Coordinates of C-alpha atoms in Angstrom, one line a residue:
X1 CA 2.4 -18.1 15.6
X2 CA -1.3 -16.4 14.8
X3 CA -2.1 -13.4 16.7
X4 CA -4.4 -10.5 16.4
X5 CA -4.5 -7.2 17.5
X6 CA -5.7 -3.7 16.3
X7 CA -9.5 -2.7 17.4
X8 CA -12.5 -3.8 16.3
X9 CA -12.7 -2.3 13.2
X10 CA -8.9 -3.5 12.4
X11 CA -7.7 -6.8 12.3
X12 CA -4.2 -7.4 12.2
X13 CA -2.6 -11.7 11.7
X14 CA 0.5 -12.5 11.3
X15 CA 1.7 -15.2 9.2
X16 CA 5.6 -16.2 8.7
X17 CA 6.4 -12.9 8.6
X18 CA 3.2 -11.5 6.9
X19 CA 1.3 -9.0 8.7
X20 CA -2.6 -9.3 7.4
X21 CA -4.4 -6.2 7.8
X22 CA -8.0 -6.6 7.1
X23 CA -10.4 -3.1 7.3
X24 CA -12.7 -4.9 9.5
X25 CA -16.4 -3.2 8.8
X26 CA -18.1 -5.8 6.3
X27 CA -21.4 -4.3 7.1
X28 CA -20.6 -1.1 5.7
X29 CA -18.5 -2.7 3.1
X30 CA -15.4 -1.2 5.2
X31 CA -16.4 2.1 5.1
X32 CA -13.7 4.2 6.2
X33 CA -15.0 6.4 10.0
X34 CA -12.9 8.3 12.2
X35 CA -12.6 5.1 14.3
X36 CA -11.1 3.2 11.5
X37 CA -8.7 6.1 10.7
X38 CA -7.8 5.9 14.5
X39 CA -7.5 2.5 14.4
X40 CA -5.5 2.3 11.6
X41 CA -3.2 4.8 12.5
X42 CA -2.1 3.2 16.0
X43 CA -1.8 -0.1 14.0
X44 CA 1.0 0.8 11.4
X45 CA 2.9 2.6 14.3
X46 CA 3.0 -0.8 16.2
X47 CA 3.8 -2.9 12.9
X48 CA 6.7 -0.3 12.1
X49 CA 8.6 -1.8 14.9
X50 CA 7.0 -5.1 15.2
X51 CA 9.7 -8.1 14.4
X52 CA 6.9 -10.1 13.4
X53 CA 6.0 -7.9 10.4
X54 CA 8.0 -8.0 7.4
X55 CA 5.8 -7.2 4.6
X56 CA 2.0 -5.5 5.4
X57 CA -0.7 -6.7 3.5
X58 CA -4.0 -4.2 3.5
X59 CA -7.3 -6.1 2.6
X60 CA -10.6 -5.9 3.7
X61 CA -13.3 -7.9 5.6
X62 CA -16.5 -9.9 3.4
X63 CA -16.7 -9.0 -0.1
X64 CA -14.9 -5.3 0.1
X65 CA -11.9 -4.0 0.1
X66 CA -13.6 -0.8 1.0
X67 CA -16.2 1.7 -0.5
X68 CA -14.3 4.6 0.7
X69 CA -15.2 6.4 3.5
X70 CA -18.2 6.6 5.3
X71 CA -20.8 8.9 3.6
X72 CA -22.9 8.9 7.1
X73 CA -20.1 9.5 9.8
X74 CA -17.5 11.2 7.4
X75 CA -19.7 13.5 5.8
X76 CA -23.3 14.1 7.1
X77 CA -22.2 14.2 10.8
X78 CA -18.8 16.0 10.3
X79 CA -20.9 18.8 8.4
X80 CA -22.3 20.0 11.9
X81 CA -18.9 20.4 13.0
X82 CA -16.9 23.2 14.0
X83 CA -14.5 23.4 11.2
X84 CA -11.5 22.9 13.5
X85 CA -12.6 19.3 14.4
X86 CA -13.7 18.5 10.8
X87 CA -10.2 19.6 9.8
X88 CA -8.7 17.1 12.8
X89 CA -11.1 13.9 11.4
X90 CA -10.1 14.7 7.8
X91 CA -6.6 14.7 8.9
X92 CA -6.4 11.6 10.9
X93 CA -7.4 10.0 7.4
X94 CA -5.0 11.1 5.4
X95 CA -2.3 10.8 7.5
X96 CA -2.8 7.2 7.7
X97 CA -4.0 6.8 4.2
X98 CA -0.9 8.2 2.3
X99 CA 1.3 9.7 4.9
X100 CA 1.8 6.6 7.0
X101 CA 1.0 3.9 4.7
X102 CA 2.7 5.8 1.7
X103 CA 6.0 6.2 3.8
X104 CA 5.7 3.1 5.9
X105 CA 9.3 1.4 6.0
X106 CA 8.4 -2.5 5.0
X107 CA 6.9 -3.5 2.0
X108 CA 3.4 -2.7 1.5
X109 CA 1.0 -4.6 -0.4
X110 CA -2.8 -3.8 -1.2
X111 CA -4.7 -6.8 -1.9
X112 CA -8.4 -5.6 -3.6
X113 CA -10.8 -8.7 -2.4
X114 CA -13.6 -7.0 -3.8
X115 CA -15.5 -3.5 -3.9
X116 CA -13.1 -0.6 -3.9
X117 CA -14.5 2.7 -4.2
X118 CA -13.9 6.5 -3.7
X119 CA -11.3 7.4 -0.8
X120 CA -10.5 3.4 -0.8
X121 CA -8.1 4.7 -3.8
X122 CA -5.9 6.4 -1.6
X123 CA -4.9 3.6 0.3
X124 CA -4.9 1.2 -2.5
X125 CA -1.9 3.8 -4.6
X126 CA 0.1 4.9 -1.5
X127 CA 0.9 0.8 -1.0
X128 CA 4.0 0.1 -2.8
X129 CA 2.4 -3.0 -4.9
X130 CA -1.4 -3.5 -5.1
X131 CA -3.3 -6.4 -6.5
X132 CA -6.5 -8.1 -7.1
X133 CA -9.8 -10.3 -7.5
X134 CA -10.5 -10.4 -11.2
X135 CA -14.3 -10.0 -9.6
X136 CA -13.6 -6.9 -7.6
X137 CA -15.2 -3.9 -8.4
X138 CA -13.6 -0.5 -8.9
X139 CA -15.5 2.7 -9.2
X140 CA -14.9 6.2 -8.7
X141 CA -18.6 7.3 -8.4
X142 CA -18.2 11.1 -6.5
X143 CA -19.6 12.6 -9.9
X144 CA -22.6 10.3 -9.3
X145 CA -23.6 12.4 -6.4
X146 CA -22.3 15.8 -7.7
X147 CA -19.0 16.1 -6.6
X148 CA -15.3 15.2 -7.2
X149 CA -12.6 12.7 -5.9
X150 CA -11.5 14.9 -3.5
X151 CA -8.9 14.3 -0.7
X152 CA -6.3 13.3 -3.2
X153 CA -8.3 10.7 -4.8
X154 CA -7.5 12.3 -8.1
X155 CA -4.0 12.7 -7.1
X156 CA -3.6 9.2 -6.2
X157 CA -5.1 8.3 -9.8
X158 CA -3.4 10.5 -12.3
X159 CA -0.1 9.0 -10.5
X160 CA -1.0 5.8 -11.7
X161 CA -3.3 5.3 -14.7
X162 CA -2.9 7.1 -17.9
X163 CA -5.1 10.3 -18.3
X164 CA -7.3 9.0 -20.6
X165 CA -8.3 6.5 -18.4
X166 CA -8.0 8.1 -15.0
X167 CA -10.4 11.1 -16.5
X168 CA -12.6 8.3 -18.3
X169 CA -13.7 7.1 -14.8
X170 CA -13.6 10.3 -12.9
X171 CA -16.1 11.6 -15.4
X172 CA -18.7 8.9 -16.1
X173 CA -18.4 6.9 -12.6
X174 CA -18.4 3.8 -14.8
X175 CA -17.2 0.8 -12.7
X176 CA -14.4 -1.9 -13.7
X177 CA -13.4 -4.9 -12.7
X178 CA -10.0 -6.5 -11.5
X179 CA -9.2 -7.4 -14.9
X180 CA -9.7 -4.0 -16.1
X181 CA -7.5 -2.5 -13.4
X182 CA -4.5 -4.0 -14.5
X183 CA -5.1 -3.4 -17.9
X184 CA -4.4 0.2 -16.8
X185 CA -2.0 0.0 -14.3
X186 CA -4.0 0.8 -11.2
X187 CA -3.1 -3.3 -10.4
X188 CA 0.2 -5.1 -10.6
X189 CA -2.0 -8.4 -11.6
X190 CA -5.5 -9.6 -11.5
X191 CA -6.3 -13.1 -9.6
X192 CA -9.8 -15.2 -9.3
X193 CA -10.7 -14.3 -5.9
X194 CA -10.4 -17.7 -4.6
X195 CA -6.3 -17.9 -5.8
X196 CA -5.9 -14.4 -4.6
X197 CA -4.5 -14.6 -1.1
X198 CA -1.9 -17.1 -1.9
X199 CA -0.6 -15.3 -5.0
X200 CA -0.6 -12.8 -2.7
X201 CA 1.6 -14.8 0.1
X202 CA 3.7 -15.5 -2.6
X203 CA 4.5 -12.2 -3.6
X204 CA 5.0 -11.0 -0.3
X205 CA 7.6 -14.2 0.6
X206 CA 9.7 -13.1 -2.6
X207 CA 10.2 -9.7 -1.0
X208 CA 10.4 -11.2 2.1
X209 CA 13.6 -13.0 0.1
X210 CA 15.2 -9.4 -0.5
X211 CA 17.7 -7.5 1.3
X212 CA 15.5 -5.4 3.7
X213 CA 17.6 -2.1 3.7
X214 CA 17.5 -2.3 -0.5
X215 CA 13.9 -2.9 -0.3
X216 CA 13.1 0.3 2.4
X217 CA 15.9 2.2 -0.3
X218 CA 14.2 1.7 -3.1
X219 CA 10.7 2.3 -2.0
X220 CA 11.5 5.5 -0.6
X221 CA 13.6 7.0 -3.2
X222 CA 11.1 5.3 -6.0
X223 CA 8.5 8.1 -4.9
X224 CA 11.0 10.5 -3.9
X225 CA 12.6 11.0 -7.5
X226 CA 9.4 11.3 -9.3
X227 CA 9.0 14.9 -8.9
X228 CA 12.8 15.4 -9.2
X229 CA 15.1 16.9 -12.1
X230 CA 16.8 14.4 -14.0
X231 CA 20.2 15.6 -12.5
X232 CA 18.8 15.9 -9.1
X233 CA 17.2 12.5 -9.2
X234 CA 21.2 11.3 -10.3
X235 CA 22.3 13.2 -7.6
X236 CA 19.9 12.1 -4.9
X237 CA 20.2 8.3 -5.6
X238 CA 24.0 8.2 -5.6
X239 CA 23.8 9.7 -2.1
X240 CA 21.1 7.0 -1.5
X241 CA 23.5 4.4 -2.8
X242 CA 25.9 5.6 -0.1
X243 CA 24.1 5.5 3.2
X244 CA 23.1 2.3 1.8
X245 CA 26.6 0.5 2.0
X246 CA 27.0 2.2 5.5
X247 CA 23.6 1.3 7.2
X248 CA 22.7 -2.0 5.5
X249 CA 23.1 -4.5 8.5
X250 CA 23.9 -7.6 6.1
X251 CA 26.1 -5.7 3.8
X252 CA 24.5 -7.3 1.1
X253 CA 26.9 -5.3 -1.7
X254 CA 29.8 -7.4 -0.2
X255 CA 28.1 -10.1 -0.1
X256 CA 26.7 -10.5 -3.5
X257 CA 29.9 -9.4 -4.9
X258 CA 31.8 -12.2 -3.4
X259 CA 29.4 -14.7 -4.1
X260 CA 29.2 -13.8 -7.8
X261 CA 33.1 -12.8 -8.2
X262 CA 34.4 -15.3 -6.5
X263 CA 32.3 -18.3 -4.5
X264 CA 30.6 -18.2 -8.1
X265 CA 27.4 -19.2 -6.3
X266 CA 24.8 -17.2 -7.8
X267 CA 23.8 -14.5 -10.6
X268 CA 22.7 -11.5 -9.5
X269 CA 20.4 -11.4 -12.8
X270 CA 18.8 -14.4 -11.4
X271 CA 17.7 -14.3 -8.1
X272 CA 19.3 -13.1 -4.6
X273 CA 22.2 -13.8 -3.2
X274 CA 22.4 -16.3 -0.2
X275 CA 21.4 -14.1 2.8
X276 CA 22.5 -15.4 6.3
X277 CA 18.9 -14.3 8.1

């Protein structure tokens, strides 16, 4: 079944367990405005507890991912502010942006369709796996107008890219293509834009394939252990390992060990064992 909801500057289809969530401004090249933020934010609680949403997929509308956020309604207009209400807009976007999106408990995927710019970053690091048009176009151009990625733009780069490259484009505002970004690591893989979406579909139906309590384990503790001590890291994902055997639905550790051990129906090295859903 195909059906769409969201606003009008979100678009949300679903697709055999896909959710498709386009930024829906291709006029502005998706520019990011406080009623995108809104609209953003009232769609990822819905898909957090929507059945027909297994894996998200972020993209944008036209020939943009997005350019970031909206220089007119973000910045100009929100300088005549009070500051309490610019501090509410600004917080509405990065609570969806990396909060939400970063934390959300289904697979994420961005998919990069074509110009991706600025605060677009954000988004595009907290998914869990991002990919791309080899014709898209990256740029982090803030020092082109005299001021930094701020917001956690930088932050969502250094956690990604090597230093010499993340500073390399903070500092010159040179753009790069798709090809480029995974060549770095800001990208999983690069695509011609006209194979992209069904690469895509296919990498969402392989973790649509996985245990879903592994998957929402791994991608929490993934981010979680990063800025944990080596023994606190052991520590944490031993407890993690636990609560997994004791709120994991299919029991899938049972299950995989009895089809290896003894149905001798699969290799774990090889694919996933033979879920039941």
């Amino acid at each position: 079944m195909t059906e769409q909801l969201g606003g009008n500057t979100v678009l949300v289809e679903f697709e055999d367990g896909i959710a498709w969530v386009t930024l829906n401004r291709p006029e502005k090249r998706n520019a990011m405005n406080p009623t995108l933020n809104d609209e953003m934010l009232a769609v990822l609680d819905a898909l957090e507890i929507d059945e027909r949403c297994g894996v998200l997929v972020l993209t944008g509308a036209g020939d943009a991912f997005s350019a970031g956020m909206d220089l007119k309604e973000f910045f100009r207009e929100s300088d005549r502010l009070p500051p309490e209400e610019w501090n509410q807009i600004a917080r509405q976007a990065q609570i969806w942006q990396m909060q939400r999106l970063r934390n959300f408990p289904k697979p994420t995927i961005a998919m990069v369709n074509g110009w991706c710019f600025g605060g677009a970053f954000n988004p595009l690091v907290s998914c869990d796996i991002a990919v791309a048009a080899e014709e898209a176009t990256f740029g982090l151009s803030e020092v082109n107008w005299g001021i930094i990625p701020a917001g956690n733009v930088l932050k969502s780069i250094s956690s990604v890219v090597r230093q010499a490259d993340g500073l390399y484009y903070a500092m010159t505002g040179d753009t790069f293509d798709g090809v480029e970004a995974a060549k770095i690591g800001l990208v999983r893989f690069a695509a011609p834009r006209a194979e992209l979406r069904d690469r895509t579909r296919e990498l969402a139906q392989k973790l649509l394939s996985k245990n879903r309590a592994a998957i929402r384990a791994i991608k929490h503790a993934y981010r979680k252990i990063a800025e944990m001590s080596w023994d606190s890291s052991d520590d944490y994902l031993m407890a993690k390992l636990d609560q997994l055997r004791l709120t994991d639905p299919e029991k899938g550790r049972q299950q995989g060990m009895k089809q290896f051990l003894d149905d001798k129906t699969y290799r774990p090295g090889l694919g996933t064992y033979q879920r039941k859903d």
